[in-house]
Coordinates of C-alpha atoms and ligand atoms in Angstrom, one line a residue:
X1 CA 39.0 -81.5 -14.3
X2 CA 36.3 -81.5 -16.1
X3 CA 32.0 -80.7 -15.2
X4 CA 29.8 -82.0 -17.9
X5 CA 26.3 -79.9 -17.9
X6 CA 22.7 -81.0 -19.3
X7 CA 20.8 -78.9 -20.4
X8 CA 16.8 -79.6 -20.9
X9 CA 14.3 -78.4 -23.8
X10 CA 13.4 -75.2 -21.8
X11 CA 17.0 -74.2 -21.4
X12 CA 16.9 -74.9 -25.6
X13 CA 13.8 -73.4 -26.2
X14 CA 14.4 -69.8 -27.4
X15 CA 17.2 -67.4 -28.1
X16 CA 16.9 -66.0 -24.6
X17 CA 17.4 -69.1 -23.6
X18 CA 20.5 -69.9 -25.3
X19 CA 22.0 -66.8 -23.7
X20 CA 21.0 -67.8 -20.4
X21 CA 23.4 -71.4 -21.4
X22 CA 26.3 -69.3 -22.3
X23 CA 26.1 -66.9 -18.9
X24 CA 26.0 -70.3 -17.4
X25 CA 29.4 -71.8 -19.3
X26 CA 30.9 -68.8 -19.3
X27 CA 30.9 -68.6 -16.0
X28 CA 33.1 -71.8 -15.1
X29 CA 36.7 -72.5 -17.6
X30 CA 36.0 -76.3 -16.1
X31 CA 32.6 -76.8 -17.5
X32 CA 33.5 -78.4 -20.9
X33 CA 31.4 -80.7 -21.5
X34 CA 27.7 -79.6 -22.9
X35 CA 24.9 -81.9 -23.8
X36 CA 21.6 -81.1 -24.8
X37 CA 18.2 -81.8 -25.5
X38 CA 15.6 -81.0 -28.3
X39 CA 14.6 -77.3 -27.9
X40 CA 11.1 -77.3 -25.7
X41 CA 8.4 -75.1 -25.1
X42 CA 8.8 -71.7 -24.8
X43 CA 4.6 -71.4 -23.2
X44 CA 2.5 -73.9 -21.7
X45 CA 0.2 -73.7 -26.0
X46 CA 3.5 -74.7 -27.3
X47 CA 4.7 -77.7 -28.7
X48 CA 7.9 -79.9 -28.1
X49 CA 10.1 -80.2 -31.5
X50 CA 10.8 -83.9 -29.7
X51 CA 6.7 -84.4 -30.1
X52 CA 6.8 -82.4 -33.7
X53 CA 9.4 -85.1 -34.9
X54 CA 7.4 -88.2 -33.9
X55 CA 4.2 -86.0 -35.3
X56 CA 6.0 -85.7 -39.0
X57 CA 6.9 -89.4 -38.7
X58 CA 2.8 -90.3 -38.3
X59 CA 2.2 -88.4 -40.5
X60 CA 4.5 -89.8 -43.5
X61 CA 3.2 -93.5 -41.7
X62 CA -0.6 -91.9 -43.2
X63 CA 0.5 -90.7 -46.3
X64 CA -0.5 -86.6 -44.7
X65 CA 1.5 -84.0 -45.8
X66 CA 4.7 -83.0 -43.4
X67 CA 4.9 -79.6 -44.9
X68 CA 3.6 -77.9 -41.9
X69 CA 5.1 -79.4 -39.0
X70 CA 7.8 -79.7 -40.7
X71 CA 7.7 -75.9 -41.5
X72 CA 7.4 -75.6 -38.0
X73 CA 10.5 -77.2 -36.4
X74 CA 12.8 -75.3 -39.4
X75 CA 11.0 -71.8 -38.1
X76 CA 11.8 -72.9 -35.0
X77 CA 15.2 -73.5 -35.1
X78 CA 16.1 -70.5 -37.9
X79 CA 14.2 -68.8 -35.6
X80 CA 17.5 -68.9 -33.0
X81 CA 20.0 -68.7 -35.2
X82 CA 18.8 -65.8 -36.6
X83 CA 17.9 -63.8 -33.1
X84 CA 21.7 -64.9 -32.3
X85 CA 23.0 -64.0 -35.2
X86 CA 24.9 -67.4 -35.6
X87 CA 26.1 -68.5 -39.1
X88 CA 25.4 -72.4 -39.4
X89 CA 24.4 -73.4 -42.5
X90 CA 20.9 -74.5 -40.7
X91 CA 19.8 -74.6 -44.4
X92 CA 21.7 -78.1 -45.5
X93 CA 20.6 -79.9 -42.8
X94 CA 17.3 -79.1 -42.8
X95 CA 17.5 -80.2 -46.2
X96 CA 18.4 -83.4 -46.3
X97 CA 16.2 -84.4 -43.0
X98 CA 13.6 -83.5 -45.3
X99 CA 14.9 -85.4 -48.4
X100 CA 15.5 -88.2 -46.0
X101 CA 11.9 -88.2 -44.5
X102 CA 11.5 -89.0 -48.5
X103 CA 13.9 -92.3 -48.8
X104 CA 12.0 -93.4 -45.5
X105 CA 14.1 -92.0 -42.5
X106 CA 13.3 -94.7 -39.5
X107 CA 11.5 -92.9 -36.4
X108 CA 14.2 -93.1 -34.4
X109 CA 16.8 -90.9 -36.7
X110 CA 14.0 -88.7 -36.9
X111 CA 13.5 -88.3 -33.7
X112 CA 16.8 -87.6 -33.4
X113 CA 16.9 -84.8 -34.9
X114 CA 15.9 -82.2 -32.5
X115 CA 18.9 -83.2 -30.3
X116 CA 21.9 -82.6 -33.6
X117 CA 20.4 -79.8 -34.8
X118 CA 20.1 -78.1 -31.2
X119 CA 23.9 -79.5 -30.5
X120 CA 25.2 -77.6 -34.0
X121 CA 23.8 -74.5 -33.1
X122 CA 24.9 -74.6 -29.9
X123 CA 28.0 -75.6 -30.5
X124 CA 28.4 -72.5 -32.8
X125 CA 26.9 -70.4 -30.3
X126 CA 29.8 -71.5 -27.8
X127 CA 32.5 -71.8 -29.7
X128 CA 32.8 -75.5 -28.5
X129 CA 33.8 -77.9 -31.2
X130 CA 30.8 -80.7 -31.9
X131 CA 30.4 -84.6 -31.7
X132 CA 28.2 -86.2 -32.6
X133 CA 26.3 -89.1 -30.6
X134 CA 26.2 -91.2 -33.1
X135 CA 30.5 -90.6 -33.1
X136 CA 30.5 -93.0 -29.9
X137 CA 27.3 -93.5 -27.9
X138 CA 27.3 -97.2 -29.0
X139 CA 23.5 -98.9 -27.9
X140 CA 24.3 -103.6 -27.8
X141 CA 21.9 -105.6 -29.4
X142 CA 20.0 -106.2 -25.7
X143 CA 19.7 -103.3 -25.8
X144 CA 21.5 -101.8 -22.9
X145 CA 24.9 -99.3 -23.3
X146 CA 28.0 -100.7 -24.2
X147 CA 29.9 -98.8 -21.9
X148 CA 33.0 -100.1 -22.9
X149 CA 33.4 -99.1 -26.6
X150 CA 31.3 -95.8 -25.4
X151 CA 33.3 -94.0 -22.2
X152 CA 36.7 -94.6 -24.8
X153 CA 35.4 -93.2 -28.0
X154 CA 34.5 -89.8 -25.5
X155 CA 37.4 -90.0 -23.7
X156 CA 39.4 -89.7 -26.8
X157 CA 37.0 -87.1 -28.9
X158 CA 37.0 -85.1 -25.8
X159 CA 40.6 -85.3 -25.1
X160 CA 41.9 -81.2 -24.6
X161 CA 38.6 -80.0 -26.0
X162 CA 35.6 -78.3 -25.6
X163 CA 32.8 -79.7 -26.4
X164 CA 28.7 -79.8 -27.3
X165 CA 27.1 -83.3 -27.3
X166 CA 23.7 -83.2 -28.8
X167 CA 21.5 -85.8 -26.3
X168 CA 18.9 -89.1 -26.8
X169 CA 20.7 -91.2 -29.2
X170 CA 23.4 -93.1 -30.3
X171 CA 24.1 -96.3 -32.6
X172 CA 22.7 -99.6 -32.2
X173 CA 24.7 -102.6 -33.1
X174 CA 23.3 -101.8 -37.3
X175 CA 25.2 -98.7 -37.7
X176 CA 21.6 -97.0 -37.3
X177 CA 20.4 -94.7 -35.4
X178 CA 18.5 -95.2 -31.8
X179 CA 17.3 -93.6 -29.4
X180 CA 16.3 -94.2 -25.5
X181 CA 13.5 -93.6 -23.9
X182 CA 11.3 -90.2 -23.2
X183 CA 14.0 -87.1 -21.7
X184 CA 16.6 -89.8 -22.5
X185 CA 19.4 -86.9 -22.7
X186 CA 19.4 -87.4 -19.1
X187 CA 21.4 -91.2 -19.7
X188 CA 23.5 -88.8 -22.4
X189 CA 24.7 -86.5 -19.9
X190 CA 25.1 -88.7 -16.7
X191 CA 27.2 -91.4 -19.6
X192 CA 29.1 -88.4 -20.7
X193 CA 29.6 -88.1 -17.1
X194 CA 30.7 -91.2 -16.2
X195 CA 33.5 -91.9 -19.0
X196 CA 35.2 -89.0 -18.4
X197 CA 35.3 -89.0 -15.0
X198 CA 33.7 -85.5 -13.8
X199 CA 34.0 -84.4 -11.1
X200 CA 30.1 -83.3 -11.1
X201 CA 27.1 -83.7 -13.2
X202 CA 25.4 -80.0 -13.8
X203 CA 22.1 -80.6 -14.9
X204 CA 19.9 -78.3 -15.5
X205 CA 15.8 -77.5 -16.2
X206 CA 13.7 -75.1 -15.2
X207 CA 13.5 -76.3 -11.3
X208 CA 15.2 -75.2 -8.6
X209 CA 15.9 -78.9 -7.9
X210 CA 13.8 -81.6 -6.8
X211 CA 11.3 -80.8 -4.5
X212 CA 10.4 -81.1 -1.0
X213 CA 6.5 -83.1 -1.9
X214 CA 4.5 -82.2 -4.8
X215 CA 3.7 -78.6 -5.7
X216 CA 0.0 -79.4 -6.6
X217 CA 0.2 -80.5 -3.2
X218 CA 1.9 -78.8 -0.6
X219 CA 2.3 -74.8 -1.2
X220 CA 5.6 -73.8 -2.6
X221 CA 7.8 -76.7 -1.4
X222 CA 11.4 -76.3 -0.7
X223 CA 14.0 -78.0 -2.8
X224 CA 15.6 -81.0 -1.2
X225 CA 19.2 -79.7 -1.0
X226 CA 21.5 -82.5 -0.9
X227 CA 19.4 -86.5 -1.6
X228 CA 20.8 -89.7 -1.7
X229 CA 20.9 -91.7 -5.0
X230 CA 18.5 -94.8 -2.6
X231 CA 16.6 -92.0 -1.5
X232 CA 16.1 -90.5 -4.8
X233 CA 15.0 -94.3 -6.4
X234 CA 12.7 -94.2 -3.7
X235 CA 10.8 -90.6 -4.0
X236 CA 11.0 -91.0 -7.7
X237 CA 9.5 -94.6 -7.2
X238 CA 6.1 -93.0 -5.9
X239 CA 6.1 -89.7 -8.3
X240 CA 8.6 -87.3 -7.7
X241 CA 9.9 -86.7 -11.2
X242 CA 13.2 -84.8 -12.1
X243 CA 14.4 -87.1 -13.6
X244 CA 14.6 -90.1 -16.4
X245 CA 15.4 -93.4 -14.1
X246 CA 18.0 -94.4 -15.7
X247 CA 19.8 -91.4 -14.8
X248 CA 21.4 -92.2 -11.9
X249 CA 23.1 -95.5 -13.1
X250 CA 26.1 -94.3 -14.4
X251 CA 27.2 -91.4 -12.1
X252 CA 26.3 -93.8 -9.2
X253 CA 28.4 -96.8 -10.2
X254 CA 31.5 -93.7 -10.3
X255 CA 29.8 -91.9 -7.3
X256 CA 30.0 -88.9 -9.2
X257 CA 27.9 -86.1 -8.0
X258 CA 24.7 -84.9 -10.0
X259 CA 23.8 -81.7 -9.4
X260 CA 20.1 -80.5 -10.2
X261 CA 20.1 -77.1 -11.2
X262 CA 17.7 -74.0 -13.0
X263 CA 18.6 -72.4 -15.7
X264 CA 16.2 -69.4 -14.7
X265 CA 17.5 -69.1 -11.6
X266 CA 21.4 -69.9 -11.7
X267 CA 22.3 -68.5 -8.2
X268 CA 20.5 -70.7 -6.9
X269 CA 22.4 -74.5 -5.3
X270 CA 19.8 -76.9 -6.2
X271 CA 19.9 -80.3 -4.9
X272 CA 22.8 -82.4 -4.9
X273 CA 22.8 -85.6 -5.2
X274 CA 25.3 -88.6 -4.1
X275 CA 26.1 -91.9 -3.0
X276 CA 26.4 -90.9 0.8
X277 CA 27.7 -87.6 2.1
X278 CA 30.4 -87.6 4.9
X279 CA 29.3 -84.0 6.5
X280 CA 26.2 -85.4 6.4
X281 CA 25.6 -84.0 10.5
X282 CA 23.6 -80.4 10.8
X283 CA 23.5 -79.6 6.6
X284 CA 19.9 -79.8 6.6
X285 CA 19.3 -78.7 10.0
X286 CA 16.7 -80.9 12.9
X287 CA 15.4 -82.1 9.0
X288 CA 15.1 -85.9 9.0
X289 CA 12.4 -86.4 6.4
X290 CA 14.6 -85.3 2.6
X291 CA 11.0 -85.8 0.4
X292 CA 8.1 -86.5 0.6
X293 CA 6.5 -88.1 -2.4
X294 CA 3.0 -91.1 -3.1
X295 CA 0.6 -92.2 -5.3
X296 CA -3.2 -92.6 -4.9
X297 CA -5.2 -95.7 -6.1
X298 CA -4.0 -98.6 -5.0
X299 CA -5.8 -102.0 -4.2
X300 CA -4.8 -104.0 -0.7
X301 CA -5.7 -108.2 -1.6
X302 CA -6.2 -109.7 1.7
X303 CA -6.0 -113.4 2.2
X304 CA -7.1 -114.8 5.2
X305 CA -7.0 -118.4 7.1
X306 CA -6.7 -119.4 9.9
X307 CA -2.7 -120.4 11.2
X308 CA -1.4 -118.9 6.9
X309 CA 1.6 -118.2 8.9
X310 CA 2.6 -120.9 9.2
X311 CA 1.5 -122.9 6.5
X312 CA 5.2 -123.5 4.1
X313 CA 4.9 -122.1 1.0
X314 CA 2.2 -119.6 1.6
X315 CA 4.1 -116.0 -0.3
X316 CA 5.6 -118.1 -2.8
X317 CA 1.7 -119.8 -3.8
X318 CA 0.6 -115.8 -3.9
X319 CA 3.3 -114.2 -5.8
X320 CA 2.8 -116.7 -8.5
X321 CA -0.2 -116.3 -8.8
X322 CA 0.2 -112.4 -9.2
X323 CA 3.1 -113.3 -11.3
X324 CA 0.7 -114.9 -13.8
X325 CA -1.4 -112.5 -13.9
X326 CA 1.9 -110.0 -14.4
X327 CA 0.5 -107.9 -11.8
X328 CA 3.0 -106.4 -10.0
X329 CA 2.6 -106.4 -5.6
X330 CA 3.9 -103.1 -4.3
X331 CA 3.4 -104.4 -0.6
X332 CA 2.7 -106.9 2.0
X333 CA 2.0 -106.5 4.9
X334 CA 0.9 -108.6 6.9
X335 CA -1.0 -110.3 10.1
X336 CA -0.9 -113.5 11.4
X337 CA -3.7 -115.0 10.1
X338 CA -3.7 -112.3 6.9
X339 CA -1.6 -111.5 4.1
X340 CA -2.0 -108.2 3.0
X341 CA -0.6 -107.7 -1.1
X342 CA -0.8 -104.0 -2.4
X343 CA -1.1 -103.5 -6.0
X344 CA -1.6 -100.3 -8.7
X345 CA -5.6 -101.3 -9.3
X346 CA -5.1 -100.6 -12.8
X347 CA -3.4 -103.1 -13.1
X348 CA -5.8 -105.1 -11.1
X349 CA -8.8 -104.1 -12.7
X350 CA -9.3 -106.7 -15.4
X351 CA -7.9 -109.3 -13.5
X352 CA -9.0 -109.2 -10.3
X353 CA -11.6 -111.8 -10.1
X354 CA -9.3 -114.9 -12.1
X355 CA -6.9 -113.8 -9.1
X356 CA -9.5 -114.4 -6.9
X357 CA -10.5 -118.0 -7.7
X358 CA -7.0 -118.4 -8.5
X359 CA -5.6 -117.5 -4.9
X360 CA -9.6 -119.4 -3.3
X361 CA -8.5 -123.1 -5.9
X362 CA -4.9 -122.8 -4.4
X363 CA -5.8 -120.9 -0.4
X364 CA -8.6 -122.4 0.2
X365 CA -8.6 -119.2 2.2
X366 CA -11.5 -118.3 5.0
X367 CA -11.9 -114.6 3.6
X368 CA -10.4 -113.1 0.5
X369 CA -11.4 -109.3 0.4
X370 CA -10.4 -106.2 -1.8
X371 CA -10.4 -102.5 -1.0
X372 CA -9.7 -100.5 -4.2
X373 CA -9.4 -96.9 -3.4
X374 CA -6.3 -96.7 -0.9
X375 CA -2.9 -94.2 -1.5
X376 CA 0.3 -94.7 -0.6
X377 CA 2.7 -92.6 1.3
X378 CA 6.2 -92.5 1.7
X379 CA 8.5 -89.9 3.6
X380 CA 11.2 -91.3 2.8
X381 CA 14.9 -89.7 4.7
X382 CA 18.5 -91.4 5.7
X383 CA 18.9 -90.1 8.5
X384 CA 15.3 -91.4 10.5
X385 CA 17.4 -94.6 10.5
X386 CA 18.4 -95.9 13.8
X387 CA 16.6 -92.7 15.6
X388 CA 13.6 -94.4 18.3
X389 CA 10.6 -92.4 17.9
X390 CA 10.6 -90.7 14.2
X391 CA 7.2 -93.4 13.0
X392 CA 5.5 -92.5 16.6
X393 CA 6.2 -88.9 15.4
X394 CA 4.9 -89.3 11.9
X395 CA 1.5 -91.6 13.7
X396 CA 1.1 -89.2 15.3
X397 CA 0.8 -85.9 14.2
X398 CA -1.6 -87.7 11.6
X399 CA -3.5 -89.1 14.4
X400 CA -3.6 -85.5 14.9
X401 CA -5.3 -84.6 11.8
X402 CA -7.9 -87.4 12.0
X403 CA -6.4 -89.6 9.4
X404 CA -6.9 -93.4 9.4
X405 CA -4.1 -96.0 8.2
X406 CA -4.4 -98.4 6.7
X407 CA -1.1 -99.7 6.8
X408 CA 2.3 -100.1 7.1
X409 CA 5.6 -101.0 6.1
X410 CA 9.0 -99.8 6.7
X411 CA 12.0 -101.7 5.2
X412 CA 14.8 -102.5 7.8
X413 CA 17.6 -100.5 5.7
X414 CA 14.9 -98.1 7.1
X415 CA 15.4 -94.8 4.6
X416 CA 11.1 -94.6 4.5
X417 CA 8.4 -95.1 6.6
X418 CA 5.4 -95.8 3.8
X419 CA 2.3 -96.1 4.8
X420 CA -1.5 -96.0 2.9
X421 CA -4.5 -93.6 3.7
X422 CA -7.4 -93.4 1.9
X423 CA -7.4 -91.8 -1.3
X424 CA -9.5 -89.2 0.1
X425 CA -7.1 -88.5 2.9
X426 CA -4.0 -88.3 0.4
X427 CA -3.4 -84.7 0.2
X428 CA -3.8 -84.2 3.8
X429 CA -1.4 -86.7 4.2
X430 CA 1.5 -85.1 2.7
X431 CA 0.4 -81.6 4.2
X432 CA 0.5 -83.2 7.5
X433 CA 3.4 -84.5 7.1
X434 CA 5.6 -81.1 5.4
X435 CA 3.9 -79.3 7.7
X436 CA 4.8 -81.2 10.4
X437 CA 8.3 -82.2 10.1
X438 CA 9.6 -79.5 7.6
X439 CA 8.8 -76.3 8.3
Ligands
LIG501 N1 13.8 -84.8 -26.3 C1 13.9 -85.6 -25.9 C2 12.5 -85.9 -25.4 O1 11.8 -85.1 -25.8 C3 14.4 -86.3 -25.0 C4 15.0 -85.2 -24.1 O2 14.6 -84.3 -24.3 O3 15.7 -85.9 -23.2 O4 11.8 -86.8 -24.9

C-alpha cells in the first residue's frame, strides 16, 4: 500500500532540507507519492518564495521592475540545485516564467510556480517522476475540487510509479491555473491520499505534531499523540493552527490517518489524526484532555427581559438581527430571562450601536448590556464524554487559582468544555488547565 507524504515550505527551504526529505522518503519503500510546497524561510528574517511571487505580481501590476525580486527567486532554486549537484534545466524553466510574466501571466499561475519548481527539483533528486498538478487536479465552476475527475486522473497517472507532485494548485474549468488559498499544499496532499486510498497521509513540517497548548503561553507543551478529526476542528477553530483548515475533509471521508511529522526530528512519531481510535483506552494514560485552545477579544451581548425564554421566536428574532449585520454568533449561554450572545469584538465593533438599536426595537428588553474583553478557553477531549466530574475538576482548579469564570458552554457531545474569562485571566487559565490536567 502507498503512503502519501507532503513536505511544507520549511522542509523545502534549502539543499540541506532536501537531503533530510530524501532520507525520510528512502527509509520506506511505500513512501511513493510526494507532494511539495514552494521553498519556505531558511531563517526568521528570510522570505518565502510564494510571498516573493505575489510581490512580483504586485510589481507588475504597478509597473515597477520585477528584476530584483525575480532574481531572488531564481537564486534560491539555482542554489539548491547546484548544492545538490543536480542537472535539472532550471534556466529554461525560469526563462519561460519570466517571458510569461511579460505576456501578462495571471496572479494564480505566477504564485503556483514556486511549487512547480520545487517539485521539478525534488523529482530529480529522489529519482521519482514529476506529475504536474495541472494534469489531474481540477476545480469546478463554484471553486470546489472536482473530486471524481481529479481522483480518477491521479489514479491513472500514479499507477505503478513513484511520483512527486507540486502542491497548492490545479486547473480551473477554463483551463487556466488556479490556486487554493494560502497553505493549500496541505489540501493537495490530502486529495492525493484520498484519490490513491493511501495507507496514511504523512504531513511533514517543522514541529513534532500538534501541541497540546500554545507554546507562547505554556512552556514546552507536549505534542498531542492522537486526536480525532472532530477534536482537531474544535482546537483549530479556537486558534491551534498547523494545517490548512480544509485539509481534513478528503482524508476524513475515507478515514485515512493523517500523521503530522517533523522533518527535523524524523524519529518523533508526531500526531496521528483519525476519525476514531478503536484501542483508545490507556494510550494517553490518565489524561482526559486532548488539547487546550482559546482566543481573546470576544464581546457578550446580553438581552434581559422578564419572561423572555417563554416567548416564542425569541432566539430567531435575535439571530436575525445579528445575521442582518453579518456578525457571527459563536456561543449562546443563556439564563431564564437573559439571552447572551458571544461574538468577536472586532466583528461587533462598528455595528454595536445599530445592533443595539435593532434589539431594543424588536425585543423591548428590560436591559441590554455589552461586555467586552472576554477570552474564550476550550478544553477539548473525546475522553471527557460520559465521565462525571470532569467539569467539576476543571472549574475547581480554576477557582483555586482565583480565576473567575464569566460564562460556560458545553455541547451534548461532550467533546469540549468552553468557558469565558476576562482577557487578563486568559494566559493563567490556559496554564492552570495544562498544569492541572496534562502535566
Ligand atoms: N506555498 C503556498 C503558500 O505559501 C502553499 C503552501 O505552502 O501550502 O501559501
